[in-house]
Amino acid sequence: MSDPVAVAREAWSGDLPDWVLKLAEECARTSQSKVAALLGRSPALVSNVLHRKYPGDMTAVEDLVRGRFMRATVQCPANGEISSATCRDWIVQSRTYANTNSERVRMYNACRRCPRAGKDSVK
């Protein structure tokens, strides 16, 4: 298996963002599959990002990486300061209404009013 940091450096050359480097470092420290599981996404998505071939919304992936591995936070209208990854998780959940519990309903309503909610397309 090749070194994820070397793969990212080669694919991104001089344009390697700090969050992609952190993603590669986490993959090198554990594994691509474990990192993908922590992000709640597929190993293929992680690989495509490292290889600079991901066709989806890189901003959404960046939010996940920054939130899970770099402690980035955002101001949530319903929950105050939360990790950017938690924000993305709520955005994805709020795409469909589910009356499973009061928090899910509250976040469904809050995310529908939040400008960040229109930015997520990571599956």
CSV table of C-alpha atoms in Angstrom, one decimal:
chain,number,residue,atom,x,y,z
A,1,MET,CA,0.0,0.0,0.0
A,2,SER,CA,1.3,3.4,-0.9
A,3,ASP,CA,1.8,6.3,1.6
A,4,PRO,CA,-1.4,8.4,1.7
A,5,VAL,CA,0.6,11.6,2.4
A,6,ALA,CA,2.8,11.0,-0.7
A,7,VAL,CA,-0.2,10.2,-2.8
A,8,ALA,CA,-1.9,13.5,-1.8
A,9,ARG,CA,1.3,15.5,-2.3
A,10,GLU,CA,1.7,14.1,-5.8
A,11,ALA,CA,-2.0,14.5,-6.8
A,12,TRP,CA,-2.4,18.0,-5.4
A,13,SER,CA,1.2,19.2,-6.1
A,14,GLY,CA,1.7,22.8,-4.9
A,15,ASP,CA,-2.0,23.2,-4.2
A,16,LEU,CA,-2.3,20.8,-1.3
A,17,PRO,CA,-4.8,22.2,1.2
A,18,ASP,CA,-4.1,21.8,4.9
A,19,TRP,CA,-7.3,19.7,5.4
A,20,VAL,CA,-6.3,17.3,2.6
A,21,LEU,CA,-2.9,16.9,4.2
A,22,LYS,CA,-4.6,16.2,7.6
A,23,LEU,CA,-6.9,13.6,5.9
A,24,ALA,CA,-3.8,11.9,4.4
A,25,GLU,CA,-2.0,12.0,7.7
A,26,GLU,CA,-4.9,10.4,9.5
A,27,CYS,CA,-5.1,7.7,6.8
A,28,ALA,CA,-1.3,7.0,7.3
A,29,ARG,CA,-1.8,6.9,11.1
A,30,THR,CA,-4.7,4.4,11.0
A,31,SER,CA,-6.2,3.4,7.7
A,32,GLN,CA,-8.3,4.8,4.9
A,33,SER,CA,-11.2,2.6,5.9
A,34,LYS,CA,-11.1,3.7,9.6
A,35,VAL,CA,-10.9,7.4,8.5
A,36,ALA,CA,-13.8,6.9,6.2
A,37,ALA,CA,-15.8,5.3,9.0
A,38,LEU,CA,-15.0,8.3,11.3
A,39,LEU,CA,-16.2,10.6,8.6
A,40,GLY,CA,-19.3,8.6,7.9
A,41,ARG,CA,-18.4,8.2,4.3
A,42,SER,CA,-17.0,5.6,2.0
A,43,PRO,CA,-13.3,4.6,1.6
A,44,ALA,CA,-13.7,5.4,-2.1
A,45,LEU,CA,-14.6,9.0,-1.3
A,46,VAL,CA,-11.5,9.4,0.9
A,47,SER,CA,-9.4,7.8,-1.9
A,48,ASN,CA,-10.8,10.1,-4.5
A,49,VAL,CA,-10.1,13.2,-2.4
A,50,LEU,CA,-6.5,12.1,-1.8
A,51,HIS,CA,-6.1,11.5,-5.5
A,52,ARG,CA,-7.8,14.8,-6.3
A,53,LYS,CA,-10.5,13.0,-8.3
A,54,TYR,CA,-13.6,13.5,-6.2
A,55,PRO,CA,-16.3,15.0,-8.4
A,56,GLY,CA,-18.6,16.0,-5.5
A,57,ASP,CA,-18.6,19.0,-3.2
A,58,MET,CA,-15.1,19.4,-1.8
A,59,THR,CA,-16.3,22.1,0.6
A,60,ALA,CA,-18.6,19.6,2.3
A,61,VAL,CA,-15.7,17.1,2.6
A,62,GLU,CA,-13.5,19.8,4.0
A,63,ASP,CA,-16.1,20.6,6.7
A,64,LEU,CA,-16.2,17.0,7.7
A,65,VAL,CA,-12.4,16.7,7.9
A,66,ARG,CA,-12.0,20.0,9.7
A,67,GLY,CA,-14.7,19.1,12.2
A,68,ARG,CA,-13.5,15.5,12.9
A,69,PHE,CA,-9.8,15.9,12.8
A,70,MET,CA,-9.0,19.7,13.1
A,71,ARG,CA,-11.6,20.7,15.7
A,72,ALA,CA,-13.3,23.3,13.4
A,73,THR,CA,-16.6,24.7,14.7
A,74,VAL,CA,-19.5,26.6,13.4
A,75,GLN,CA,-22.3,28.6,15.0
A,76,CYS,CA,-25.5,26.6,14.8
A,77,PRO,CA,-28.7,28.6,15.2
A,78,ALA,CA,-30.2,25.8,17.3
A,79,ASN,CA,-27.3,24.3,19.2
A,80,GLY,CA,-24.7,27.1,19.5
A,81,GLU,CA,-21.1,26.2,18.7
A,82,ILE,CA,-20.8,22.7,17.2
A,83,SER,CA,-18.2,20.9,15.1
A,84,SER,CA,-18.4,21.5,11.4
A,85,ALA,CA,-18.7,17.7,11.0
A,86,THR,CA,-21.7,17.6,13.3
A,87,CYS,CA,-23.3,20.4,11.4
A,88,ARG,CA,-22.9,18.4,8.1
A,89,ASP,CA,-24.4,15.3,9.8
A,90,TRP,CA,-27.4,17.3,10.8
A,91,ILE,CA,-27.8,18.8,7.4
A,92,VAL,CA,-27.8,15.4,5.8
A,93,GLN,CA,-30.4,14.1,8.3
A,94,SER,CA,-32.6,17.2,7.8
A,95,ARG,CA,-33.0,16.5,4.2
A,96,THR,CA,-35.9,14.3,5.1
A,97,TYR,CA,-38.5,14.8,7.8
A,98,ALA,CA,-38.6,12.1,10.5
A,99,ASN,CA,-40.6,12.5,13.7
A,100,THR,CA,-38.3,10.0,15.6
A,101,ASN,CA,-37.5,12.4,18.5
A,102,SER,CA,-37.9,16.1,19.4
A,103,GLU,CA,-34.3,16.9,18.7
A,104,ARG,CA,-34.5,15.5,15.1
A,105,VAL,CA,-37.7,17.7,14.5
A,106,ARG,CA,-36.0,20.7,16.0
A,107,MET,CA,-32.9,20.3,13.9
A,108,TYR,CA,-35.0,19.6,10.8
A,109,ASN,CA,-36.6,23.0,11.3
A,110,ALA,CA,-33.3,24.8,12.2
A,111,CYS,CA,-31.3,23.4,9.2
A,112,ARG,CA,-34.0,24.4,6.8
A,113,ARG,CA,-33.5,28.0,7.8
A,114,CYS,CA,-29.7,27.8,8.0
A,115,PRO,CA,-27.7,29.1,5.0
A,116,ARG,CA,-25.1,26.4,5.5
A,117,ALA,CA,-27.7,23.7,4.7
A,118,GLY,CA,-27.7,24.5,1.0
A,119,LYS,CA,-24.0,23.6,0.7
A,120,ASP,CA,-24.0,19.9,1.5
A,121,SER,CA,-23.9,17.3,-1.3
A,122,VAL,CA,-21.7,14.6,0.3
A,123,LYS,CA,-23.4,11.2,0.2
